[in-house]
mmCIF file of C-alpha atoms in Angstrom:
data_model
loop_
_atom_site.group_PDB
_atom_site.id
_atom_site.type_symbol
_atom_site.label_atom_id
_atom_site.label_comp_id
_atom_site.label_asym_id
_atom_site.label_seq_id
_atom_site.Cartn_x
_atom_site.Cartn_y
_atom_site.Cartn_z
ATOM 1 C CA MET A 1 12.147 17.081 -32.012
ATOM 2 C CA HIS A 2 14.709 19.736 -30.513
ATOM 3 C CA ILE A 3 17.496 17.706 -32.609
ATOM 4 C CA ALA A 4 15.323 17.743 -35.467
ATOM 5 C CA PHE A 5 15.122 21.347 -35.831
ATOM 6 C CA PHE A 6 18.780 22.161 -34.867
ATOM 7 C CA LEU A 7 19.883 19.569 -38.236
ATOM 8 C CA LEU A 8 16.590 21.303 -40.396
ATOM 9 C CA LEU A 9 18.139 24.888 -39.692
ATOM 10 C CA GLY A 10 21.991 23.801 -40.346
ATOM 11 C CA ALA A 11 20.900 22.007 -43.075
ATOM 12 C CA SER A 12 19.010 24.724 -45.099
ATOM 13 C CA LEU A 13 21.866 27.207 -44.091
ATOM 14 C CA ALA A 14 24.253 25.032 -45.747
ATOM 15 C CA ARG A 15 22.472 24.532 -48.392
ATOM 16 C CA PHE A 16 21.704 28.565 -48.975
ATOM 17 C CA LEU A 17 25.315 29.311 -48.527
ATOM 18 C CA LEU A 18 27.015 26.047 -51.096
ATOM 19 C CA ARG A 19 23.993 27.707 -53.291
ATOM 20 C CA HIS A 20 24.554 31.130 -53.283
ATOM 21 C CA PRO A 21 27.448 32.541 -53.297
ATOM 22 C CA TRP A 22 28.236 35.436 -50.671
ATOM 23 C CA GLU A 23 25.503 38.343 -51.494
ATOM 24 C CA ASP A 24 24.031 40.971 -49.911
ATOM 25 C CA ARG A 25 21.093 39.115 -48.190
ATOM 26 C CA SER A 26 23.651 36.397 -47.036
ATOM 27 C CA PRO A 27 24.189 38.328 -43.531
ATOM 28 C CA TRP A 28 21.254 38.757 -42.698
ATOM 29 C CA ILE A 29 20.471 34.909 -43.362
ATOM 30 C CA VAL A 30 23.379 33.883 -40.829
ATOM 31 C CA ALA A 31 22.589 36.531 -38.592
ATOM 32 C CA LEU A 32 18.518 35.281 -38.708
ATOM 33 C CA SER A 33 19.835 31.793 -38.392
ATOM 34 C CA GLY A 34 22.191 32.411 -35.556
ATOM 35 C CA ALA A 35 18.948 34.192 -33.866
ATOM 36 C CA LEU A 36 16.544 31.752 -34.433
ATOM 37 C CA ALA A 37 18.710 29.194 -32.911
ATOM 38 C CA SER A 38 19.372 31.193 -30.108
ATOM 39 C CA LEU A 39 15.676 31.825 -29.336
ATOM 40 C CA TYR A 40 14.916 28.573 -29.839
ATOM 41 C CA LEU A 41 17.320 27.452 -26.847
ATOM 42 C CA LEU A 42 14.850 29.479 -25.079
ATOM 43 C CA GLY A 43 11.880 27.026 -25.572
ATOM 44 C CA PRO A 44 13.278 24.509 -22.791
ATOM 45 C CA VAL A 45 13.761 27.340 -19.926
ATOM 46 C CA LEU A 46 10.159 29.213 -20.496
ATOM 47 C CA GLY A 47 8.616 25.702 -20.233
ATOM 48 C CA THR A 48 5.545 23.659 -22.233
ATOM 49 C CA ARG A 49 2.575 26.133 -20.255
ATOM 50 C CA ALA A 50 0.713 28.295 -22.422
ATOM 51 C CA THR A 51 1.523 31.447 -20.898
ATOM 52 C CA PRO A 52 2.206 34.783 -21.708
ATOM 53 C CA ARG A 53 5.599 34.907 -22.232
ATOM 54 C CA ARG A 54 5.516 31.075 -23.794
ATOM 55 C CA ILE A 55 3.658 32.662 -26.244
ATOM 56 C CA ALA A 56 5.163 35.499 -27.565
ATOM 57 C CA TRP A 57 8.037 33.131 -27.793
ATOM 58 C CA LEU A 58 6.592 31.333 -29.948
ATOM 59 C CA PHE A 59 5.815 33.647 -32.273
ATOM 60 C CA THR A 60 8.977 35.572 -31.865
ATOM 61 C CA VAL A 61 10.495 32.102 -33.168
ATOM 62 C CA VAL A 62 7.631 32.281 -35.656
ATOM 63 C CA ALA A 63 7.828 35.434 -37.159
ATOM 64 C CA VAL A 64 11.645 34.995 -37.332
ATOM 65 C CA TRP A 65 11.233 31.806 -39.313
ATOM 66 C CA MET A 66 9.038 33.684 -41.490
ATOM 67 C CA VAL A 67 11.274 36.388 -42.021
ATOM 68 C CA LEU A 68 14.129 33.730 -43.057
ATOM 69 C CA VAL A 69 11.868 31.878 -45.715
ATOM 70 C CA VAL A 70 10.970 34.830 -47.432
ATOM 71 C CA LEU A 71 14.730 35.790 -47.983
ATOM 72 C CA ALA A 72 15.595 31.962 -48.441
ATOM 73 C CA PRO A 73 12.966 29.172 -49.070
ATOM 74 C CA SER A 74 14.951 26.746 -48.077
ATOM 75 C CA PHE A 75 14.085 27.064 -44.361
ATOM 76 C CA ALA A 76 10.914 26.033 -45.142
ATOM 77 C CA TRP A 77 12.192 22.790 -43.516
ATOM 78 C CA CYS A 78 11.933 23.530 -40.575
ATOM 79 C CA ALA A 79 8.402 23.989 -40.613
ATOM 80 C CA VAL A 80 8.013 20.399 -38.994
ATOM 81 C CA PRO A 81 9.301 20.977 -35.473
ATOM 82 C CA LEU A 82 7.875 24.193 -35.398
ATOM 83 C CA PHE A 83 4.286 22.366 -36.089
ATOM 84 C CA TYR A 84 4.758 19.872 -32.877
ATOM 85 C CA THR A 85 6.045 23.192 -31.208
ATOM 86 C CA GLY A 86 2.634 25.078 -31.493
ATOM 87 C CA LEU A 87 0.934 22.094 -31.021
ATOM 88 C CA ARG A 88 2.057 21.880 -27.323
ATOM 89 C CA THR A 89 2.052 25.655 -26.731
ATOM 90 C CA LEU A 90 -1.471 27.167 -28.460
ATOM 91 C CA PRO A 91 -4.775 25.873 -27.662
ATOM 92 C CA PRO A 92 -6.001 23.174 -30.335
ATOM 93 C CA ARG A 93 -7.860 25.976 -32.871
ATOM 94 C CA ALA A 94 -4.819 28.204 -32.249
ATOM 95 C CA ALA A 95 -2.902 25.616 -33.292
ATOM 96 C CA LEU A 96 -4.564 24.310 -35.751
ATOM 97 C CA VAL A 97 -4.449 28.009 -37.749
ATOM 98 C CA LEU A 98 -0.633 28.122 -36.426
ATOM 99 C CA VAL A 99 -0.164 25.198 -38.542
ATOM 100 C CA THR A 100 -2.151 25.858 -41.219
ATOM 101 C CA LEU A 101 0.200 29.853 -41.370
ATOM 102 C CA LEU A 102 3.175 27.896 -41.893
ATOM 103 C CA THR A 103 1.955 25.506 -44.011
ATOM 104 C CA ALA A 104 0.996 27.961 -46.727
ATOM 105 C CA PHE A 105 4.659 29.444 -45.827
ATOM 106 C CA VAL A 106 5.788 26.024 -46.381
ATOM 107 C CA VAL A 107 3.876 25.120 -49.834
ATOM 108 C CA THR A 108 5.295 29.216 -51.651
ATOM 109 C CA ALA A 109 8.324 27.993 -50.339
ATOM 110 C CA GLN A 110 8.568 24.758 -52.576
ATOM 111 C CA VAL A 111 6.868 27.327 -55.818
ATOM 112 C CA GLN A 112 9.693 29.841 -55.394
ATOM 113 C CA LEU A 113 12.440 27.321 -55.351
ATOM 114 C CA SER A 114 11.102 24.747 -58.518
ATOM 115 C CA ASP A 115 12.299 25.927 -61.281
ATOM 116 C CA ASP A 116 10.038 23.715 -63.588
ATOM 117 C CA GLY A 117 7.084 25.526 -62.871
ATOM 118 C CA PHE A 118 3.899 24.059 -61.548
ATOM 119 C CA ASP A 119 4.597 21.003 -59.371
ATOM 120 C CA PRO A 120 1.658 18.916 -58.033
ATOM 121 C CA ASN A 121 4.482 17.598 -55.337
ATOM 122 C CA LEU A 122 5.276 20.727 -53.984
ATOM 123 C CA VAL A 123 1.929 22.117 -53.473
ATOM 124 C CA PHE A 124 0.107 18.782 -52.103
ATOM 125 C CA ALA A 125 3.277 17.304 -49.993
ATOM 126 C CA PRO A 126 3.592 19.810 -47.525
ATOM 127 C CA PRO A 127 -0.075 19.735 -46.126
ATOM 128 C CA ALA A 128 0.113 16.010 -46.528
ATOM 129 C CA VAL A 129 2.957 16.314 -44.099
ATOM 130 C CA ALA A 130 1.236 18.891 -41.540
ATOM 131 C CA ALA A 131 -1.961 16.905 -41.092
ATOM 132 C CA ILE A 132 0.525 13.582 -40.639
ATOM 133 C CA ALA A 133 1.889 15.347 -38.453
ATOM 134 C CA THR A 134 -0.947 16.565 -36.162
ATOM 135 C CA ALA A 135 -2.621 13.696 -36.544
ATOM 136 C CA VAL A 136 0.516 12.012 -34.499
ATOM 137 C CA PHE A 137 0.589 14.666 -32.073
ATOM 138 C CA VAL A 138 -3.424 14.530 -30.963
ATOM 139 C CA HIS A 139 -3.319 10.904 -31.227
ATOM 140 C CA ALA A 140 0.035 11.220 -28.690
ATOM 141 C CA GLN A 141 -2.150 13.444 -26.623
ATOM 142 C CA ARG A 142 -4.867 11.439 -26.420
ATOM 143 C CA GLN A 143 -3.022 8.295 -25.781
ATOM 144 C CA ALA A 144 -1.233 10.807 -22.451
ATOM 145 C CA ASP A 145 -4.537 11.928 -21.376
ATOM 146 C CA ARG A 146 -5.696 8.490 -20.971
ATOM 147 C CA GLN A 147 -2.520 7.537 -19.389
ATOM 148 C CA ARG A 148 -2.785 10.025 -16.805
ATOM 149 C CA ALA A 149 -6.262 9.649 -16.100
ATOM 150 C CA LEU A 150 -5.236 5.477 -15.573
ATOM 151 C CA ILE A 151 -2.211 7.096 -13.333
ATOM 152 C CA ASP A 152 -4.709 9.016 -11.391
ATOM 153 C CA ASP A 153 -7.432 5.890 -11.116
ATOM 154 C CA LEU A 154 -5.006 3.722 -9.989
ATOM 155 C CA ILE A 155 -3.164 6.275 -7.064
ATOM 156 C CA ARG A 156 -6.633 6.736 -6.203
ATOM 157 C CA THR A 157 -7.458 3.379 -5.760
ATOM 158 C CA ARG A 158 -4.811 2.468 -4.321
ATOM 159 C CA ARG A 159 -4.984 5.351 -1.154
ATOM 160 C CA GLU A 160 -8.836 3.537 -1.145
ATOM 161 C CA LEU A 161 -6.966 -0.168 -0.560
ATOM 162 C CA ALA A 162 -4.592 1.235 2.337
ATOM 163 C CA ALA A 163 -7.653 3.344 4.224
ATOM 164 C CA ILE A 164 -9.713 -0.062 3.707
ATOM 165 C CA GLU A 165 -6.783 -1.640 5.245
ATOM 166 C CA ARG A 166 -5.636 0.685 7.716
ATOM 167 C CA ARG A 167 -9.763 0.745 9.379
ATOM 168 C CA GLU A 168 -9.288 -3.049 8.970
ATOM 169 C CA GLY A 169 -6.239 -3.520 10.561
ATOM 170 C CA THR A 170 -7.382 -0.966 13.226
ATOM 171 C CA LEU A 171 -10.540 -2.869 13.790
ATOM 172 C CA ALA A 172 -8.408 -6.258 13.947
ATOM 173 C CA GLU A 173 -5.927 -4.740 16.467
ATOM 174 C CA ARG A 174 -9.564 -3.190 18.576
ATOM 175 C CA GLN A 175 -10.760 -6.979 18.339
ATOM 176 C CA ARG A 176 -7.149 -8.726 19.208
ATOM 177 C CA LEU A 177 -6.925 -5.596 22.352
ATOM 178 C CA SER A 178 -10.417 -6.963 23.651
ATOM 179 C CA MET A 179 -9.659 -10.117 23.354
ATOM 180 C CA GLU A 180 -5.814 -9.415 25.332
ATOM 181 C CA ILE A 181 -8.083 -7.662 27.893
ATOM 182 C CA HIS A 182 -10.855 -10.811 28.560
ATOM 183 C CA ASP A 183 -8.065 -13.245 28.825
ATOM 184 C CA THR A 184 -6.227 -11.602 31.117
ATOM 185 C CA LEU A 185 -7.445 -8.742 33.265
ATOM 186 C CA ALA A 186 -10.912 -9.762 32.719
ATOM 187 C CA GLN A 187 -10.874 -12.963 33.826
ATOM 188 C CA GLY A 188 -8.333 -12.495 37.093
ATOM 189 C CA LEU A 189 -10.613 -9.877 38.229
ATOM 190 C CA SER A 190 -13.541 -12.379 38.214
ATOM 191 C CA SER A 191 -11.363 -14.934 39.591
ATOM 192 C CA GLN A 192 -10.451 -12.693 42.775
ATOM 193 C CA GLN A 193 -14.388 -11.451 43.054
ATOM 194 C CA MET A 194 -14.727 -14.910 43.250
ATOM 195 C CA LEU A 195 -12.224 -15.687 45.859
ATOM 196 C CA LEU A 196 -13.304 -13.054 47.705
ATOM 197 C CA GLN A 197 -16.636 -13.445 48.079
ATOM 198 C CA ALA A 198 -15.681 -16.741 48.995
ATOM 199 C CA ALA A 199 -13.533 -15.680 52.325
ATOM 200 C CA ASP A 200 -16.284 -13.722 53.179
ATOM 201 C CA ARG A 201 -18.606 -16.080 53.253
ATOM 202 C CA THR A 202 -15.891 -18.730 55.490
ATOM 203 C CA TRP A 203 -14.103 -15.554 57.391
ATOM 204 C CA ASP A 204 -16.528 -16.496 60.726
ATOM 205 C CA ALA A 205 -16.715 -20.069 60.407
ATOM 206 C CA ASP A 206 -13.102 -21.250 58.910
ATOM 207 C CA PRO A 207 -10.587 -18.316 59.200
ATOM 208 C CA SER A 208 -7.849 -20.259 57.678
ATOM 209 C CA THR A 209 -9.835 -20.982 54.261
ATOM 210 C CA ALA A 210 -10.368 -17.739 54.114
ATOM 211 C CA ARG A 211 -7.246 -16.527 54.482
ATOM 212 C CA ARG A 212 -6.152 -19.551 52.065
ATOM 213 C CA HIS A 213 -8.233 -17.743 49.313
ATOM 214 C CA VAL A 214 -7.430 -13.946 50.137
ATOM 215 C CA ARG A 215 -3.797 -15.292 49.412
ATOM 216 C CA THR A 216 -4.793 -16.939 46.814
ATOM 217 C CA ALA A 217 -6.032 -13.762 45.454
ATOM 218 C CA GLU A 218 -3.943 -11.607 46.036
ATOM 219 C CA SER A 219 -1.249 -14.024 44.250
ATOM 220 C CA ILE A 220 -3.924 -13.317 41.136
ATOM 221 C CA ALA A 221 -3.615 -9.496 41.829
ATOM 222 C CA GLU A 222 -0.230 -9.555 41.935
ATOM 223 C CA ARG A 223 -0.538 -11.494 38.318
ATOM 224 C CA ASN A 224 -2.635 -9.383 37.300
ATOM 225 C CA LEU A 225 -0.632 -6.766 37.744
ATOM 226 C CA ALA A 226 2.473 -7.672 35.997
ATOM 227 C CA GLU A 227 -0.047 -8.649 32.885
ATOM 228 C CA ALA A 228 -1.285 -4.831 32.726
ATOM 229 C CA ARG A 229 2.055 -3.687 32.878
ATOM 230 C CA ARG A 230 3.394 -6.319 30.046
ATOM 231 C CA PHE A 231 0.258 -4.832 28.325
ATOM 232 C CA VAL A 232 0.907 -1.443 28.639
ATOM 233 C CA HIS A 233 4.509 -2.363 27.249
ATOM 234 C CA ASP A 234 4.093 -4.914 24.399
ATOM 235 C CA LEU A 235 0.897 -7.026 24.725
ATOM 236 C CA ALA A 236 3.257 -9.352 25.402
ATOM 237 C CA PRO A 237 1.962 -12.663 28.184
ATOM 238 C CA ALA A 238 3.946 -11.794 31.038
ATOM 239 C CA ASP A 239 5.028 -15.091 31.993
ATOM 240 C CA LEU A 240 6.133 -15.242 28.217
ATOM 241 C CA ALA A 241 8.064 -12.008 29.182
ATOM 242 C CA GLU A 242 10.145 -13.433 31.921
ATOM 243 C CA GLY A 243 12.214 -15.821 29.371
ATOM 244 C CA GLY A 244 11.311 -19.202 30.799
ATOM 245 C CA GLY A 245 9.454 -20.257 27.265
ATOM 246 C CA LEU A 246 5.988 -21.613 26.416
ATOM 247 C CA GLU A 247 6.582 -25.011 28.403
ATOM 248 C CA GLU A 248 6.977 -23.020 31.499
ATOM 249 C CA ALA A 249 4.756 -20.580 31.112
ATOM 250 C CA LEU A 250 2.099 -23.319 30.564
ATOM 251 C CA ARG A 251 3.799 -24.954 34.011
ATOM 252 C CA ALA A 252 3.636 -21.962 36.073
ATOM 253 C CA LEU A 253 0.011 -21.089 34.883
ATOM 254 C CA ALA A 254 -0.759 -25.089 35.326
ATOM 255 C CA GLY A 255 0.372 -24.568 39.331
ATOM 256 C CA ARG A 256 -1.494 -21.348 39.944
ATOM 257 C CA GLU A 257 -4.240 -23.166 38.843
ATOM 258 C CA SER A 258 -3.903 -27.021 40.454
ATOM 259 C CA ALA A 259 -3.990 -28.688 36.959
ATOM 260 C CA ALA A 260 -1.462 -31.173 35.553
ATOM 261 C CA PHE A 261 0.761 -30.478 32.598
ATOM 262 C CA ARG A 262 2.493 -32.285 30.397
ATOM 263 C CA VAL A 263 4.765 -32.205 26.992
ATOM 264 C CA ASP A 264 4.739 -34.776 24.537
ATOM 265 C CA GLY A 265 6.688 -34.856 21.583
ATOM 266 C CA THR A 266 10.254 -33.298 20.567
ATOM 267 C CA PRO A 267 9.998 -29.240 21.676
ATOM 268 C CA VAL A 268 11.131 -26.987 18.381
ATOM 269 C CA PRO A 269 11.474 -23.574 19.041
ATOM 270 C CA LEU A 270 7.972 -21.471 18.082
ATOM 271 C CA PRO A 271 6.894 -17.802 17.254
ATOM 272 C CA GLU A 272 6.632 -15.605 19.389
ATOM 273 C CA ARG A 273 2.645 -14.964 17.698
ATOM 274 C CA VAL A 274 2.120 -18.544 18.493
ATOM 275 C CA GLN A 275 3.032 -19.238 21.946
ATOM 276 C CA SER A 276 1.151 -15.995 23.037
ATOM 277 C CA ALA A 277 -1.712 -17.531 21.198
ATOM 278 C CA LEU A 278 -1.232 -21.063 23.439
ATOM 279 C CA LEU A 279 -0.710 -19.221 26.072
ATOM 280 C CA ARG A 280 -3.774 -17.028 25.884
ATOM 281 C CA ILE A 281 -5.720 -19.985 24.906
ATOM 282 C CA ALA A 282 -4.818 -22.537 27.846
ATOM 283 C CA GLN A 283 -5.629 -18.712 30.565
ATOM 284 C CA GLY A 284 -9.464 -18.807 29.133
ATOM 285 C CA ALA A 285 -9.640 -22.512 29.059
ATOM 286 C CA LEU A 286 -8.785 -22.920 32.363
ATOM 287 C CA ALA A 287 -10.562 -19.589 33.337
ATOM 288 C CA ASN A 288 -13.056 -21.225 32.221
ATOM 289 C CA VAL A 289 -12.991 -24.483 34.681
ATOM 290 C CA ARG A 290 -12.824 -22.409 37.732
ATOM 291 C CA GLU A 291 -15.649 -20.589 37.005
ATOM 292 C CA HIS A 292 -18.040 -22.746 35.059
ATOM 293 C CA ALA A 293 -17.165 -26.625 35.339
ATOM 294 C CA ALA A 294 -17.072 -27.111 38.611
ATOM 295 C CA ALA A 295 -14.152 -29.779 37.890
ATOM 296 C CA THR A 296 -11.756 -31.383 40.529
ATOM 297 C CA SER A 297 -8.737 -32.190 38.071
ATOM 298 C CA ALA A 298 -7.532 -29.896 34.825
ATOM 299 C CA ALA A 299 -4.990 -31.112 32.737
ATOM 300 C CA LEU A 300 -2.489 -29.506 30.677
ATOM 301 C CA THR A 301 -0.922 -31.446 27.134
ATOM 302 C CA LEU A 302 1.263 -29.559 24.746
ATOM 303 C CA THR A 303 2.327 -31.883 21.739
ATOM 304 C CA TYR A 304 4.490 -31.634 19.662
ATOM 305 C CA LEU A 305 3.988 -33.393 16.605
ATOM 306 C CA ASP A 306 6.019 -33.558 12.321
ATOM 307 C CA ASP A 307 4.076 -30.632 11.026
ATOM 308 C CA GLN A 308 1.570 -28.645 14.335
ATOM 309 C CA VAL A 309 1.813 -28.115 18.247
ATOM 310 C CA VAL A 310 -1.629 -28.915 19.899
ATOM 311 C CA LEU A 311 -2.484 -27.916 23.037
ATOM 312 C CA ASP A 312 -5.285 -29.737 24.839
ATOM 313 C CA ILE A 313 -7.014 -28.570 28.113
ATOM 314 C CA ALA A 314 -9.420 -31.000 30.018
ATOM 315 C CA ASP A 315 -11.149 -30.923 32.576
ATOM 316 C CA ASP A 316 -13.605 -33.733 34.406
ATOM 317 C CA GLY A 317 -16.010 -30.940 34.867
ATOM 318 C CA ARG A 318 -19.583 -30.657 34.620
ATOM 319 C CA GLY A 319 -19.577 -30.283 30.966
ATOM 320 C CA PHE A 320 -21.858 -28.461 28.143
ATOM 321 C CA ASP A 321 -23.459 -28.996 24.864
ATOM 322 C CA ALA A 322 -20.514 -28.302 22.481
ATOM 323 C CA SER A 323 -23.152 -27.832 19.753
ATOM 324 C CA ARG A 324 -23.970 -24.774 21.277
ATOM 325 C CA ALA A 325 -20.848 -22.827 21.660
ATOM 326 C CA ARG A 326 -20.585 -22.489 17.606
ATOM 327 C CA GLU A 327 -23.592 -20.354 18.319
ATOM 328 C CA ALA A 328 -22.948 -16.949 18.643
ATOM 329 C CA GLY A 329 -22.685 -15.147 22.826
ATOM 330 C CA VAL A 330 -24.253 -18.834 24.091
ATOM 331 C CA ARG A 331 -20.755 -19.257 26.760
ATOM 332 C CA GLY A 332 -19.918 -15.547 26.116
ATOM 333 C CA HIS A 333 -16.857 -13.751 24.785
ATOM 334 C CA GLY A 334 -14.240 -16.851 25.718
ATOM 335 C CA LEU A 335 -14.668 -19.432 23.143
ATOM 336 C CA PRO A 336 -15.388 -17.564 20.397
ATOM 337 C CA ALA A 337 -11.975 -15.507 21.348
ATOM 338 C CA MET A 338 -10.153 -18.558 21.127
ATOM 339 C CA ARG A 339 -11.051 -19.504 18.261
ATOM 340 C CA VAL A 340 -10.151 -16.362 16.480
ATOM 341 C CA ARG A 341 -6.976 -16.928 17.797
ATOM 342 C CA ALA A 342 -6.291 -19.939 16.343
ATOM 343 C CA GLN A 343 -8.201 -19.048 13.002
ATOM 344 C CA GLN A 344 -5.832 -16.289 13.108
ATOM 345 C CA LEU A 345 -2.505 -18.276 12.844
ATOM 346 C CA GLY A 346 -3.935 -21.096 10.748
ATOM 347 C CA GLY A 347 -4.975 -23.123 13.008
ATOM 348 C CA THR A 348 -8.477 -24.396 14.065
ATOM 349 C CA LEU A 349 -9.851 -25.078 17.773
ATOM 350 C CA THR A 350 -12.250 -27.957 18.952
ATOM 351 C CA VAL A 351 -14.272 -28.248 22.018
ATOM 352 C CA GLU A 352 -16.031 -31.961 22.797
ATOM 353 C CA SER A 353 -17.917 -31.639 26.085
ATOM 354 C CA THR A 354 -21.301 -33.543 27.159
ATOM 355 C CA PRO A 355 -22.900 -32.696 29.810
ATOM 356 C CA GLY A 356 -21.969 -34.528 33.005
ATOM 357 C CA GLU A 357 -18.913 -36.121 31.349
ATOM 358 C CA GLY A 358 -16.127 -33.006 31.101
ATOM 359 C CA THR A 359 -14.620 -31.263 27.945
ATOM 360 C CA VAL A 360 -11.730 -31.209 25.738
ATOM 361 C CA LEU A 361 -11.354 -28.442 24.374
ATOM 362 C CA SER A 362 -7.986 -28.832 21.495
ATOM 363 C CA VAL A 363 -5.984 -26.030 19.983
ATOM 364 C CA ALA A 364 -3.720 -27.397 17.014
ATOM 365 C CA ILE A 365 -1.327 -24.975 15.076
ATOM 366 C CA PRO A 366 0.740 -25.409 11.855
ATOM 367 C CA LEU A 367 4.473 -25.313 11.934
ATOM 368 C CA SER A 368 4.183 -24.024 8.314
ATOM 369 C CA THR A 369 6.517 -21.744 5.906
ATOM 370 C CA PRO A 370 2.912 -19.829 6.134
ATOM 371 C CA LEU A 371 2.315 -19.776 9.590
ATOM 372 C CA GLU A 372 6.046 -18.070 9.739
ATOM 373 C CA VAL A 373 5.601 -15.708 7.149
ATOM 374 C CA GLY A 374 2.316 -14.315 8.859
ATOM 375 C CA ALA A 375 4.127 -14.275 12.462
#
């Protein structure tokens, strides 16, 4: 629109100079044309908001243009860019008054240029052009307002979604932390309590057994301390932090719990998140065996298949009704926490148990691209 204004202003000045030899009004027209161009250049500097300076500038431009139209009616063609300038600067009603005033000046100028008397085109064409220009501007303004409203809605929705994601992330992290604490510190403290209670009962009758219980409790306390330090550092299992990998961590865990350990299949590298989850599940399962199963033996089996890794924990204890384990709160926090760990990695956890016939807990984690992305 700015380019169109300067093109129309230059064309009007050229037309006047070509059609009229140099005369008394020519210096005034040339000077006013330069002044109008200079004033128009100041517009972008003042911005587009309806400030007092902007409004004063607009009326100064219009006033200079009107003087030019009176001296040389051909300058009436500059009205269309001024239409848009007024519509952008003034409130709607004031802008319509300005457009009407500019249109009247254009009609008057066109009639003065006509040498053939009354011409309907010269009278009705400028109002039609003004109406079209106003309609186009109003439509564009409404579209811009809708677009701004849509953008505001999108920004607000994005902020709300971000807040929801943060809340969900906080809840998920709290759940994860509760599982970490249950599978490490809480299980270890429970084991220490049981061992110390057993040592207290046998201290007088069987001192050697009591000392063995105390040493075992001391070993568990040492492991718990390492877990707590690592937990504070980065919440990774202490056995894995030692750098031996999942197999070594499970073998060390099985040794501490007097359980057998076997690896089947060809080992493949596993994401740290998978290793941590499998180790935590094994810790929780063996803790349940120790506290609830009254088993004489337990075994861990880590199996690498083509598309998944499977960890089985079996014992020959008293067993339980496996169907009740699916009900919330039946067997405490352990089994639900294990199941959540497996589900977070796209895996499954199954429990097979019958009263008096032992228990087999099996967790399967897929070795696929979604898992690696989720890790």
